[in-house]
XYZ file of C-alpha atoms in Angstrom:
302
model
C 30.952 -55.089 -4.657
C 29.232 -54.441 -1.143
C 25.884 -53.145 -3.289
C 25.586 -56.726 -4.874
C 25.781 -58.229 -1.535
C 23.363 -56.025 -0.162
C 21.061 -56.946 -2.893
C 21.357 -60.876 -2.222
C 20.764 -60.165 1.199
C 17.813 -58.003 0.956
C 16.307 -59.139 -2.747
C 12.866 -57.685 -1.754
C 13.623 -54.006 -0.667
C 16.032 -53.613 -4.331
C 12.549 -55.222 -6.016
C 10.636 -52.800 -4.237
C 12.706 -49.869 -5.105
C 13.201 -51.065 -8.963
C 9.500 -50.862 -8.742
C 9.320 -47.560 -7.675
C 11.882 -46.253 -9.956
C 9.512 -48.055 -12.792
C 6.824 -46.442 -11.788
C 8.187 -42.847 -11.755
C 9.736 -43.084 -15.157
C 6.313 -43.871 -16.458
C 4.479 -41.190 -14.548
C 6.907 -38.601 -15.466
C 6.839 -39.237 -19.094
C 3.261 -39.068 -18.271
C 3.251 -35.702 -17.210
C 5.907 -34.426 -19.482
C 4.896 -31.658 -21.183
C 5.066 -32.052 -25.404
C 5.541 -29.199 -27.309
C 6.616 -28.246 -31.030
C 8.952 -25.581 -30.118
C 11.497 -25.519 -26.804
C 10.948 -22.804 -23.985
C 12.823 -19.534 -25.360
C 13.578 -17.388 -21.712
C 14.121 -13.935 -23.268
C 11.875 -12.237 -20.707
C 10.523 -8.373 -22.894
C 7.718 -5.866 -21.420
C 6.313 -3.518 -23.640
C 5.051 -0.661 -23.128
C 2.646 1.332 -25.459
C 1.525 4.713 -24.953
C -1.309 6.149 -26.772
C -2.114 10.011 -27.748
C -4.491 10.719 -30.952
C -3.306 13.542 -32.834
C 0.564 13.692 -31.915
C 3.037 13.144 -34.641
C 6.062 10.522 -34.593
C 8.220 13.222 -33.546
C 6.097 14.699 -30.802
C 5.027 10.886 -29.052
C 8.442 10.684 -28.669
C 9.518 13.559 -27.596
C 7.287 14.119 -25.380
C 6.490 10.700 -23.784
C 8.476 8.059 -25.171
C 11.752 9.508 -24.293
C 10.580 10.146 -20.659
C 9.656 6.915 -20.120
C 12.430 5.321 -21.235
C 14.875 7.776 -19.096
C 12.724 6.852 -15.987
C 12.977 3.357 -16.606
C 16.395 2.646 -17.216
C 16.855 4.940 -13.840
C 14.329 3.078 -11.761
C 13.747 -0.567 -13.186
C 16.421 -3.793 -12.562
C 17.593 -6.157 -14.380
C 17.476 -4.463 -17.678
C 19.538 -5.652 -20.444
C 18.686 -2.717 -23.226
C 15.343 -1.308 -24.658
C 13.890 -0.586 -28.005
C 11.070 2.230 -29.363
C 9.419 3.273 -31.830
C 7.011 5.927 -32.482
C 4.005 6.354 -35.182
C 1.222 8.996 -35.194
C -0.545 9.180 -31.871
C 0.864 5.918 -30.667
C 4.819 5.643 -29.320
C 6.095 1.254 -28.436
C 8.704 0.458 -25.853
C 10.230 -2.865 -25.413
C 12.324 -3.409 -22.513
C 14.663 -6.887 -22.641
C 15.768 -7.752 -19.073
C 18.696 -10.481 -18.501
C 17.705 -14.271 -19.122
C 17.911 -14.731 -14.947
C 15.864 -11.754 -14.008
C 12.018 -12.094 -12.148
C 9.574 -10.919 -15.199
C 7.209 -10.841 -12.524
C 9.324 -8.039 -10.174
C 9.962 -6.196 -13.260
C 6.378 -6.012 -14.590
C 5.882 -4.477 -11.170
C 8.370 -2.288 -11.446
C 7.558 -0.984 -15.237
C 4.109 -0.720 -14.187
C 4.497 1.907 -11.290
C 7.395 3.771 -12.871
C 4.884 4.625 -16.140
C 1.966 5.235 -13.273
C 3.879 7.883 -12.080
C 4.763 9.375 -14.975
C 1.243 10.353 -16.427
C 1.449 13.717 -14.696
C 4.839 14.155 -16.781
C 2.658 13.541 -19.825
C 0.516 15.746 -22.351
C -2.427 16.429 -20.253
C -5.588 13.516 -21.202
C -2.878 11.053 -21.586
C -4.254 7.714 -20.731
C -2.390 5.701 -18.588
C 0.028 2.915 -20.940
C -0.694 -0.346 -21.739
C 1.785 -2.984 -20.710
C 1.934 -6.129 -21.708
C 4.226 -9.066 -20.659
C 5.631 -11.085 -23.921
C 7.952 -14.233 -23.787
C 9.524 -15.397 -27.008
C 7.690 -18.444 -26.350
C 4.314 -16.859 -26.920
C 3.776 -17.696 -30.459
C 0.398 -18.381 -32.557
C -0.499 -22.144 -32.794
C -3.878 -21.660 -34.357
C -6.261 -19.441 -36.382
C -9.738 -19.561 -36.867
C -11.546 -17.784 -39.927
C -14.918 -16.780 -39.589
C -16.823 -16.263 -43.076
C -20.362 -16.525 -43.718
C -22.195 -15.784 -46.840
C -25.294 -14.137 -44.837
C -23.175 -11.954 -42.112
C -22.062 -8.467 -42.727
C -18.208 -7.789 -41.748
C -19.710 -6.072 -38.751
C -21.560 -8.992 -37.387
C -18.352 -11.484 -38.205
C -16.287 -8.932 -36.077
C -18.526 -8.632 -33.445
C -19.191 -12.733 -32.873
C -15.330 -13.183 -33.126
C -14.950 -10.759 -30.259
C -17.992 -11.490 -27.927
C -18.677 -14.948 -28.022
C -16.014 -17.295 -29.544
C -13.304 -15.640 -27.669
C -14.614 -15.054 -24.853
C -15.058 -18.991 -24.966
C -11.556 -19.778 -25.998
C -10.144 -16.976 -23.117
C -11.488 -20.041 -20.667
C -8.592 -22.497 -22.618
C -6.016 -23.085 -20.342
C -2.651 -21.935 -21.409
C -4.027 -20.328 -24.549
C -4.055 -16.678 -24.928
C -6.705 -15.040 -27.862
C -6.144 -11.199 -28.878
C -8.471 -9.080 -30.608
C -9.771 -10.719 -33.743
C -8.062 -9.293 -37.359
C -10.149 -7.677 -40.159
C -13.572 -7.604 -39.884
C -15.326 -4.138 -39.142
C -15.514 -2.672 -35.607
C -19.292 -1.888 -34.919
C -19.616 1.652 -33.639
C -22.105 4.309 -33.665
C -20.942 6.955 -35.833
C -22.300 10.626 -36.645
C -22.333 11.576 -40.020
C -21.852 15.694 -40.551
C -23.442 18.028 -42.479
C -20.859 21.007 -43.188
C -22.894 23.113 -44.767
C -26.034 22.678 -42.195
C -23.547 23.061 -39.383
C -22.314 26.667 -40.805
C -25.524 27.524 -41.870
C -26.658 27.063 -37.996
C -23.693 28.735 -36.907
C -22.892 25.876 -35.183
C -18.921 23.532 -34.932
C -18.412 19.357 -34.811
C -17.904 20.471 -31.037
C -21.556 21.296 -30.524
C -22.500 18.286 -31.906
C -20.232 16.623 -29.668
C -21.059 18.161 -26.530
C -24.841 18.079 -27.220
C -24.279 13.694 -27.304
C -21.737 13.605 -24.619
C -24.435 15.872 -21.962
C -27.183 14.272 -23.048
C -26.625 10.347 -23.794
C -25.776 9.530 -19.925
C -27.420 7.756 -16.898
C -26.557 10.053 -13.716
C -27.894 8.726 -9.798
C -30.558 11.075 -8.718
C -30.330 9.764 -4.882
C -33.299 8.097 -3.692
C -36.217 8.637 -2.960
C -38.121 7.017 0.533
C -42.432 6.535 0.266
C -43.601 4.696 2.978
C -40.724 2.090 4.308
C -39.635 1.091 0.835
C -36.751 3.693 0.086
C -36.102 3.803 -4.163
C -32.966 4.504 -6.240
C -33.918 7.040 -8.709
C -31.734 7.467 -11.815
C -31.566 9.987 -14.477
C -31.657 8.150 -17.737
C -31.382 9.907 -20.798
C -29.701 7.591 -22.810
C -32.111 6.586 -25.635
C -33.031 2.357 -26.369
C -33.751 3.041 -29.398
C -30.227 4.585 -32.032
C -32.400 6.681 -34.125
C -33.625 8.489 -31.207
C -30.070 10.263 -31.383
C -31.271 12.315 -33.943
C -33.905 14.201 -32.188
C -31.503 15.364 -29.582
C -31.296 19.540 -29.714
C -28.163 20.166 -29.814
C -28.459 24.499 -29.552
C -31.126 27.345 -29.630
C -30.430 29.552 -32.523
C -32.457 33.067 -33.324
C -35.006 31.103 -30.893
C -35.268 28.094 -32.631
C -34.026 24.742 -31.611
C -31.217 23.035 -34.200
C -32.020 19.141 -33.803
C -29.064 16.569 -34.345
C -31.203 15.611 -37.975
C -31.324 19.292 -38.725
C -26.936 19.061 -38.581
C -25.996 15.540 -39.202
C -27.039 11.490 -39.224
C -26.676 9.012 -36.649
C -26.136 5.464 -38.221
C -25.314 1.744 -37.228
C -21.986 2.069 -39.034
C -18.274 1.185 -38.540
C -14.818 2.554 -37.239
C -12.157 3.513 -40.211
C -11.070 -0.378 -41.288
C -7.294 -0.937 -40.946
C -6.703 -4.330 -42.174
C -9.141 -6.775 -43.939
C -8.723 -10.706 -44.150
C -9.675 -12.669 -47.223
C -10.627 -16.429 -46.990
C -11.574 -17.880 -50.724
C -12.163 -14.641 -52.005
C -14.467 -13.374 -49.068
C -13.739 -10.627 -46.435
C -13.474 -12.402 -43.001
C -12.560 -12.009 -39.361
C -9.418 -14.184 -37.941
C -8.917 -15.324 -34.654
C -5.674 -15.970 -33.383
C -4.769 -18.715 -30.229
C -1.342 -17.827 -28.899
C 0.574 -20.281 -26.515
C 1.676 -19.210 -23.041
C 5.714 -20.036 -22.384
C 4.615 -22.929 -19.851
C 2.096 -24.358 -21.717
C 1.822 -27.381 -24.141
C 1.248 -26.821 -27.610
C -0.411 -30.231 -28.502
C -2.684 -29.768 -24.824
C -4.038 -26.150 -25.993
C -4.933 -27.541 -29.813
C -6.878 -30.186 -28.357
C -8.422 -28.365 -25.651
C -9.753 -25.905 -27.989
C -11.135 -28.801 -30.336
C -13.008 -29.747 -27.455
């Protein structure tokens, strides 16, 4: 029982220490995280290649199954990997051991697939690869409707403003907002003008692609102020597109109006959201593996 007699002999350094030992319990359940779900440590990488216009078949063929061959050659810690393929777009997810460093392998996966874009149809893009953690799971979702705003203008809010506000949440991770209508500029054509003109939907395409650009001209030096001159032909205005010539034909000039329209209008819509009945864009708030659940909800309230 020498600890008892230590503590009669020395009653203020035990008071001292039971004090101490107080005080870190509370400041540790302080600083305890609190979350809904426990930390799942099933480290996956996915990869995602993208090619418009190649069937299931031929994405994985063709770059699926040769990045999968150099991976399981070149990356550690890999415990076994899954794919799938759809037209023009072929998925990868790699599962590494519970104990491996997601942050050497997402090195690793990332300079393998590098490397193998010369291996790939040529104007492949180089893959997308995102790190995901069981963990990472959606905590919140926020519905934008409004009875004044087109789907367009719902989309486009979502995706410029209120995310780029919720990006600045700590531990919270926002993706691209669901349904809603992707602004874009599209170009609507006129078959029977376009074969009429002798013309294809390549002219068109070439005639926007060389002529809607900004190009540095050099400078130019008068006096001892030297200027940056620019080439800017890109119009400020969208219905200036149409009165870009897109070919001479028997001498005359064939206008983008004479061939097709240029509109304010919207990619093809893949999935739509419905809140009471009205179409609507949804924002989802995703948790990071380290992060508390009950921290990010109120952070984003504030």
């Amino acid at each position: 029982m020498w600890i008892v007699r230590l503590a009669l002999r020395r009653p203020y350094t035990f008071i001292v220490m039971a004090m101490l030992i107080a005080i870190g319990g509370v400041l540790t359940i302080a600083r305890t995280p609190v979350d809904i779900f426990p930390e799942i440590n099933i480290p996956v990488i996915s990869v995602i290649w993208q090619f418009s216009g190649l069937s299931p078949n031929e994405v994985e063929g063709r770059m699926v199954t040769i990045s999968e061959r150099a991976m399981t050659t070149t990356v550690n810690s890999i415990e076994h990997i899954e794919s799938q393929s759809i037209a023009g777009v072929g998925l990868i997810r790699v599962f590494f051991h519970p104990d491996a460093s997601i942050g050497a392998a997402d090195a690793e996966v990332t300079a393998i697939n590098q490397t193998l874009l010369r291996s790939m149809p040529p104007g492949t893009t180089p893959p997308l690869i995102i790190r995901y953690s069981a963990s990472n799971v959606p905590i919140l979702q926020l519905a934008l409707q409004s009875p004044t705003l087109s789907e367009q203008q719902l989309y486009d809010y979502g995706l410029n403003f209120i995310r780029t506000q919720l990006a600045t949440v700590q531990g919270a991770q926002v993706p691209l907002p669901w349904g809603g209508k992707v602004r874009s500029v599209m170009v609507d054509l006129n078959p029977e003008a376009l074969y009429a003109k002798g013309l294809s939907a390549f002219d068109v395409s070439a005639a926007l692609g060389s002529q809607n650009v900004i190009l540095p001209a050099g400078t130019a030096k008068i006096g001892p102020i030297e200027y940056n001159v620019r080439t800017n032909s890109s119009p400020d205005i969208l219905e200036t597109l149409n009165d870009l010539p897109v070919r001479q034909v028997g001498g005359a000039t064939v206008y983008m109006r004479d061939v097709a329209q240029v509109r304010d209008g919207f990619q093809v819509q893949t999935n739509q959201v419905h809140v009471d009945g009205r179409r609507s864009a949804l924002l989802t708030v995703l948790k990071t593996p380290t992060a508390s659940t009950l921290d990010i909800v109120q952070r984003v309230k504030d």
